Coordinates of C-alpha atoms and ligand atoms in Angstrom, one line a residue:
M23 CA 39.0 -46.2 14.7
S24 CA 38.9 -44.7 18.2
T25 CA 38.1 -47.2 20.8
T26 CA 36.3 -44.7 23.1
Q27 CA 32.6 -45.1 23.0
F28 CA 30.9 -42.0 24.3
D29 CA 27.5 -42.2 25.8
A30 CA 26.5 -39.2 23.7
I31 CA 28.1 -37.2 21.0
V32 CA 26.7 -33.6 20.6
I33 CA 27.4 -32.1 17.2
G34 CA 27.3 -28.3 17.3
G35 CA 28.7 -26.5 20.3
S36 CA 26.6 -23.4 20.4
Y37 CA 23.5 -22.6 22.6
A38 CA 21.5 -25.8 21.9
G39 CA 24.5 -28.1 21.8
L40 CA 26.0 -26.7 25.0
S41 CA 22.7 -26.9 26.8
A42 CA 22.3 -30.6 25.8
A43 CA 25.8 -31.4 26.8
L44 CA 25.3 -29.7 30.2
Q45 CA 22.4 -32.0 31.1
L46 CA 24.2 -35.1 30.0
A47 CA 27.4 -34.0 31.8
R48 CA 25.4 -33.6 35.0
A49 CA 24.1 -37.1 34.6
W50 CA 27.7 -38.3 34.8
R51 CA 27.7 -39.5 31.2
Q52 CA 30.7 -39.5 28.9
V53 CA 30.0 -36.7 26.5
L54 CA 31.8 -35.5 23.4
V55 CA 31.0 -32.1 21.9
V56 CA 32.1 -31.5 18.3
G57 CA 31.7 -27.8 17.5
A58 CA 32.7 -25.8 14.4
G59 CA 32.2 -22.5 16.1
Q60 CA 30.0 -20.8 13.5
R61 CA 27.1 -19.6 15.5
R62 CA 24.2 -18.3 13.4
N63 CA 24.2 -14.9 15.2
R64 CA 28.0 -14.4 14.8
F65 CA 27.2 -11.4 12.6
A66 CA 25.6 -9.5 15.5
S67 CA 27.5 -8.3 18.5
E68 CA 24.7 -8.2 21.0
S69 CA 22.1 -10.8 21.7
H70 CA 18.7 -9.6 22.9
G71 CA 15.8 -11.3 24.7
F72 CA 17.5 -14.1 26.5
L73 CA 16.3 -13.8 30.1
G74 CA 19.0 -13.0 32.5
R75 CA 21.5 -12.1 29.8
D76 CA 19.4 -9.6 27.8
S77 CA 21.5 -7.4 25.5
Q78 CA 24.8 -9.0 26.4
M79 CA 27.4 -10.0 23.8
A80 CA 26.3 -13.1 21.9
A81 CA 29.8 -14.4 22.0
A82 CA 30.1 -13.9 25.7
I83 CA 26.9 -15.9 26.3
A84 CA 28.2 -18.8 24.2
Q85 CA 31.6 -18.6 26.0
A86 CA 29.9 -18.6 29.4
G87 CA 28.0 -21.7 28.3
R88 CA 31.1 -23.4 27.1
A89 CA 32.8 -22.7 30.5
D90 CA 29.9 -24.2 32.3
V91 CA 30.2 -27.4 30.2
A92 CA 34.0 -27.5 30.3
A93 CA 33.9 -27.6 34.1
Y94 CA 32.7 -31.3 34.0
P95 CA 35.6 -33.8 33.7
N96 CA 33.4 -36.2 31.8
V97 CA 33.0 -33.9 28.8
Q98 CA 35.5 -33.8 26.0
W99 CA 35.5 -31.2 23.3
I100 CA 36.7 -31.2 19.7
D101 CA 36.9 -27.9 17.9
G102 CA 36.1 -28.8 14.3
S103 CA 33.5 -30.2 12.0
A104 CA 31.7 -33.5 11.9
L105 CA 31.7 -34.6 8.3
D106 CA 29.3 -37.6 8.4
A107 CA 27.5 -39.9 10.8
R108 CA 26.1 -43.4 10.4
A109 CA 24.4 -46.0 12.6
E110 CA 26.7 -48.9 13.5
G111 CA 26.1 -51.6 16.0
E112 CA 24.4 -50.3 19.1
G113 CA 25.2 -46.7 18.3
F114 CA 26.7 -44.3 15.8
V115 CA 30.1 -43.5 14.2
V116 CA 30.9 -39.9 13.5
E117 CA 33.5 -39.0 11.0
L118 CA 35.5 -35.9 11.8
D119 CA 37.5 -33.4 9.8
G120 CA 41.1 -34.1 10.5
A121 CA 40.7 -36.5 13.4
A122 CA 39.9 -40.2 13.9
P123 CA 36.2 -41.2 13.8
V124 CA 34.4 -41.3 17.2
Q125 CA 31.7 -43.6 18.5
G126 CA 28.6 -42.6 20.5
R127 CA 25.6 -44.5 21.8
R128 CA 23.4 -41.5 21.2
L129 CA 23.7 -38.4 19.0
V130 CA 22.5 -34.9 19.6
L131 CA 22.4 -32.8 16.5
A132 CA 22.5 -29.0 17.3
T133 CA 24.1 -27.9 14.1
G134 CA 21.8 -24.9 13.4
V135 CA 21.0 -23.2 10.1
R136 CA 22.5 -20.7 7.7
D137 CA 20.7 -17.8 6.1
E138 CA 20.7 -17.1 2.4
L139 CA 19.8 -13.5 2.0
P140 CA 18.1 -12.0 -1.0
P141 CA 20.5 -10.7 -3.7
V142 CA 20.6 -7.0 -2.9
A143 CA 23.9 -5.2 -3.0
G144 CA 25.0 -4.1 0.4
L145 CA 22.6 -6.3 2.4
A146 CA 24.9 -9.1 3.5
E147 CA 27.5 -6.7 4.7
R148 CA 25.0 -5.2 7.1
W149 CA 23.5 -8.5 8.3
G150 CA 23.3 -8.5 12.1
R151 CA 24.3 -4.8 12.3
S152 CA 21.5 -2.9 10.7
V153 CA 19.8 -5.8 8.7
F154 CA 17.9 -8.3 10.7
H155 CA 15.2 -11.0 10.4
C156 CA 13.8 -11.3 13.9
P157 CA 12.0 -8.3 15.4
Y158 CA 11.9 -9.8 18.8
C159 CA 15.7 -9.9 18.7
H160 CA 16.6 -6.5 17.2
G161 CA 13.4 -4.5 16.8
Y162 CA 13.4 -2.7 20.1
E163 CA 16.7 -1.0 19.6
L164 CA 15.4 0.8 16.5
Q165 CA 13.4 2.9 18.9
Q166 CA 10.2 3.3 16.7
G167 CA 12.3 4.7 13.9
A168 CA 11.9 4.1 10.1
I169 CA 12.0 0.4 9.2
G170 CA 12.4 -1.0 5.7
I171 CA 11.5 -4.5 4.8
I172 CA 13.3 -6.0 1.8
A173 CA 11.1 -8.7 0.4
S174 CA 12.5 -12.0 -0.5
G175 CA 9.2 -13.7 -1.3
E176 CA 5.6 -14.2 0.0
M177 CA 6.8 -14.2 3.7
A178 CA 7.4 -10.5 3.4
F179 CA 3.7 -10.2 4.2
H180 CA 4.2 -11.9 7.5
Q181 CA 7.2 -9.6 8.3
A182 CA 5.2 -6.5 7.2
M183 CA 2.3 -7.4 9.5
L184 CA 4.5 -8.0 12.5
L185 CA 6.8 -5.0 12.3
P186 CA 4.5 -2.0 12.7
D187 CA 4.7 -2.6 16.5
W188 CA 8.4 -1.6 16.2
G189 CA 8.4 1.5 14.0
K190 CA 7.3 3.1 10.8
V191 CA 7.4 0.4 8.1
T192 CA 8.0 0.6 4.4
L193 CA 7.9 -2.6 2.4
F194 CA 10.2 -2.8 -0.6
T195 CA 9.0 -5.6 -2.9
D196 CA 11.9 -5.4 -5.4
G197 CA 10.2 -7.7 -7.8
R198 CA 10.2 -10.7 -5.4
Y199 CA 6.8 -10.3 -3.9
A200 CA 3.5 -9.1 -5.5
P201 CA 1.0 -8.6 -2.8
D202 CA -2.7 -9.0 -3.8
E203 CA -5.3 -6.5 -3.1
E204 CA -6.4 -8.2 0.1
Q205 CA -2.8 -8.3 1.4
R206 CA -2.3 -4.6 0.5
A207 CA -5.4 -3.7 2.4
A208 CA -4.4 -5.8 5.4
M209 CA -0.9 -4.1 5.5
E210 CA -2.4 -0.7 5.2
K211 CA -4.9 -1.4 8.0
R212 CA -2.1 -2.6 10.1
G213 CA -0.2 0.6 9.7
V214 CA 2.4 -0.1 7.0
I215 CA 3.2 3.3 5.7
A216 CA 4.2 2.5 2.1
I217 CA 4.5 -0.4 -0.2
D218 CA 7.2 0.5 -2.8
D219 CA 7.6 -1.6 -5.9
T220 CA 10.6 0.4 -7.3
P221 CA 13.6 -1.8 -7.9
I222 CA 16.4 -1.5 -5.3
L223 CA 19.9 -0.6 -6.5
R224 CA 21.7 -1.1 -3.3
I225 CA 21.9 -0.5 0.5
E226 CA 24.3 2.3 1.6
D227 CA 25.4 3.9 4.9
V228 CA 23.6 2.4 8.0
A229 CA 20.4 1.3 6.2
T230 CA 19.7 3.6 3.3
V231 CA 17.7 2.1 0.5
V232 CA 18.8 3.4 -2.8
L233 CA 16.1 3.0 -5.5
A234 CA 16.3 2.8 -9.3
D235 CA 14.4 6.1 -9.6
G236 CA 17.2 7.9 -7.7
R237 CA 15.5 8.1 -4.3
R238 CA 17.7 7.5 -1.2
L239 CA 15.6 6.5 1.8
P240 CA 17.4 6.2 5.2
H241 CA 16.1 3.8 7.8
A242 CA 17.0 3.0 11.4
G243 CA 17.2 -0.6 10.3
L244 CA 16.1 -3.1 7.7
F245 CA 14.4 -6.5 7.9
T246 CA 14.4 -9.4 5.5
Y247 CA 13.7 -13.1 5.7
G248 CA 16.5 -15.2 4.1
R249 CA 16.0 -18.7 2.8
I250 CA 17.1 -21.1 5.6
H251 CA 19.4 -24.1 5.0
M252 CA 20.7 -26.8 7.3
S253 CA 24.3 -26.0 8.3
S254 CA 25.1 -29.6 8.2
P255 CA 23.9 -32.5 5.9
I256 CA 24.3 -35.0 8.8
A257 CA 20.6 -35.2 9.7
E258 CA 19.8 -36.0 6.1
R259 CA 22.6 -38.5 5.8
L260 CA 21.3 -40.3 8.9
G261 CA 17.9 -40.5 7.3
C262 CA 16.1 -38.1 9.7
A263 CA 12.7 -36.9 8.4
F264 CA 12.2 -33.2 7.8
D265 CA 9.3 -30.8 7.9
D266 CA 8.8 -27.9 5.5
G267 CA 8.9 -24.5 7.1
P268 CA 8.0 -21.3 5.3
L269 CA 11.6 -20.4 4.8
G270 CA 13.2 -23.9 4.6
P271 CA 13.1 -27.4 6.0
F272 CA 13.8 -28.3 9.6
I273 CA 14.5 -31.6 11.3
R274 CA 11.3 -33.3 12.7
T275 CA 11.5 -34.1 16.4
D276 CA 9.1 -35.4 19.0
M277 CA 8.2 -33.9 22.4
G278 CA 11.5 -35.4 23.8
K279 CA 13.5 -33.9 20.9
Q280 CA 14.1 -37.3 19.3
T281 CA 14.3 -37.3 15.6
T282 CA 12.6 -40.0 13.5
V283 CA 15.9 -42.0 13.8
P284 CA 15.9 -43.8 17.1
G285 CA 18.9 -42.7 19.2
V286 CA 19.3 -39.4 17.3
F287 CA 18.1 -36.3 19.2
A288 CA 18.2 -32.8 17.9
G289 CA 17.5 -29.2 19.1
G290 CA 17.8 -25.6 18.3
D291 CA 17.3 -23.7 15.1
A292 CA 17.8 -26.9 13.0
T293 CA 14.6 -28.3 14.5
R294 CA 12.1 -25.4 14.2
A295 CA 10.8 -22.9 11.7
A296 CA 11.9 -20.0 13.9
G297 CA 14.1 -19.9 16.9
N298 CA 16.2 -17.8 19.2
V299 CA 18.7 -18.3 21.9
A300 CA 16.2 -19.0 24.7
I301 CA 14.4 -21.6 22.6
A302 CA 17.7 -23.2 21.5
V303 CA 18.8 -23.5 25.2
A304 CA 15.4 -25.0 26.1
D305 CA 15.5 -27.4 23.2
G306 CA 19.0 -28.4 23.9
A307 CA 18.1 -29.2 27.5
M308 CA 15.2 -31.3 26.4
A309 CA 17.4 -33.1 23.8
G310 CA 20.0 -33.8 26.5
L311 CA 17.4 -35.2 28.9
G312 CA 15.8 -37.2 26.0
A313 CA 19.2 -38.7 25.1
H314 CA 19.9 -39.6 28.7
R315 CA 16.5 -41.2 29.3
S316 CA 16.9 -43.2 26.1
L317 CA 20.2 -44.5 27.4
V318 CA 18.4 -45.7 30.6
F319 CA 15.1 -46.9 29.1
G320 CA 16.1 -47.7 25.6
Ligands
LIG404 P1 23.8 -22.1 16.2 O1 24.0 -21.0 17.3 O2 23.7 -21.6 14.8 O3 25.0 -23.1 16.4 C1 25.2 -24.2 15.6 C2 26.6 -24.7 15.8 O4 26.8 -25.9 15.2 C3 27.6 -23.7 15.2 O5 28.6 -23.5 16.1 C4 28.1 -24.5 14.0 O6 29.5 -24.2 13.7 C5 28.0 -25.9 14.5 N1 28.0 -26.9 13.4 C6 27.3 -26.9 12.3 N2 27.5 -28.0 11.6 C7 28.5 -28.7 12.2 C8 29.3 -29.8 12.0 N3 29.0 -30.6 10.9 N4 30.2 -30.2 12.9 C9 30.4 -29.5 14.0 N5 29.8 -28.4 14.3 C10 28.8 -27.9 13.4 N6 18.6 -14.9 18.9 C11 18.3 -14.2 20.1 O7 17.7 -14.9 21.0 N7 18.6 -12.9 20.3 C12 19.2 -12.2 19.3 O8 19.5 -11.0 19.5 C13 19.5 -12.8 18.1 N8 20.2 -12.2 17.1 C14 20.4 -12.8 15.9 C15 21.0 -12.0 14.9 C16 21.3 -12.6 13.7 C17 21.9 -11.8 12.6 C18 20.9 -14.0 13.4 C19 21.2 -14.6 12.1 C20 20.3 -14.7 14.4 C21 20.1 -14.1 15.7 N9 19.4 -14.8 16.7 C22 19.2 -14.2 17.9 C23 19.1 -16.3 16.6 C24 20.1 -17.1 17.2 O9 21.4 -16.9 16.5 C25 19.8 -18.6 17.0 O10 18.5 -18.9 17.4 C26 20.7 -19.5 17.8 O11 22.1 -19.3 17.4 C27 20.4 -21.0 17.6 O12 21.3 -21.8 18.4 P2 21.7 -23.2 17.9 O13 22.6 -23.7 18.9 O14 20.5 -24.0 17.5 O15 22.5 -22.9 16.5
LIG405 MG1 29.9 -25.0 17.4

């Protein structure tokens, strides 16, 4: 067992975790960041919509954040996975993959989520390149071109109502979503050009939808909502409460980003139904402040 007791251990070294670590570092606290390096947006090269860094490389933004945090001598970093965490004494013990356990008085969970895409051949290979989920992130670049939505369930309605601001939208239901008459009328009124129930065979080229009846329909880009899963089981293992989002569960936090387990803070995509880099950075900052204040005030 390591004898070092960190003031805070941040699990997840991406946008939310880095932002939390930065606040704690600047409060002169001993901080450990454990990061497995699997950012949710690693499939996309550019990141859009983060003020001051719009359309820069997603990896470069994360690297710049890491350099900011690494500049503080009171921050340690472990590249790797946290396997488990439990409350012990006044704080927490975190089990690491391939390293001795570490102890922290507070935890910040910034472990993000992973996306489970609908089972359409050729979709996963194009994720982040010509297949997206967030129009605010990747809609503008499609330049009002043809947009296909690949339904994964009822939430396709939500995506179909949003996307007409970004281009000419066709919804492919592919047997996973059966809109009722009211929804069909709403989508038509909103400007969705077609709702196509023909089964999809596969996606080809940039974003060409190949249908079972032989049609090949090219698009500038495709959108789909995947099912969202926690990247790490640690919040559940610690007993944190979750809320149900439309695409999957997320960790419940209060205004100060504390979970329902005292001393455990969380931020970023793992704590909200929808997120982006700007929100993850804001959340992380709040979680970092929350963890620091709880070290002071209990
Ligand atoms: P993440 O960035 O997912 O980071 C979580 C980190 O925790 C990872 O490094 C992971 O390895 C680590 N981790 C998980 N479990 C453990 C563990 N047990 N131990 C140690 N480390 C662990 N947002 C935008 O603002 N603009 C965009 O253009 C944009 N494009 C996107 C494109 C795609 C294809 C996708 C899927 C998402 C995109 N997003 C975009 C959303 C953005 O990626 C997320 O909102 C953001 O990454 C959330 O940051 P986070 O720090 O909460 O989580
Ligand atoms: Mg990481």
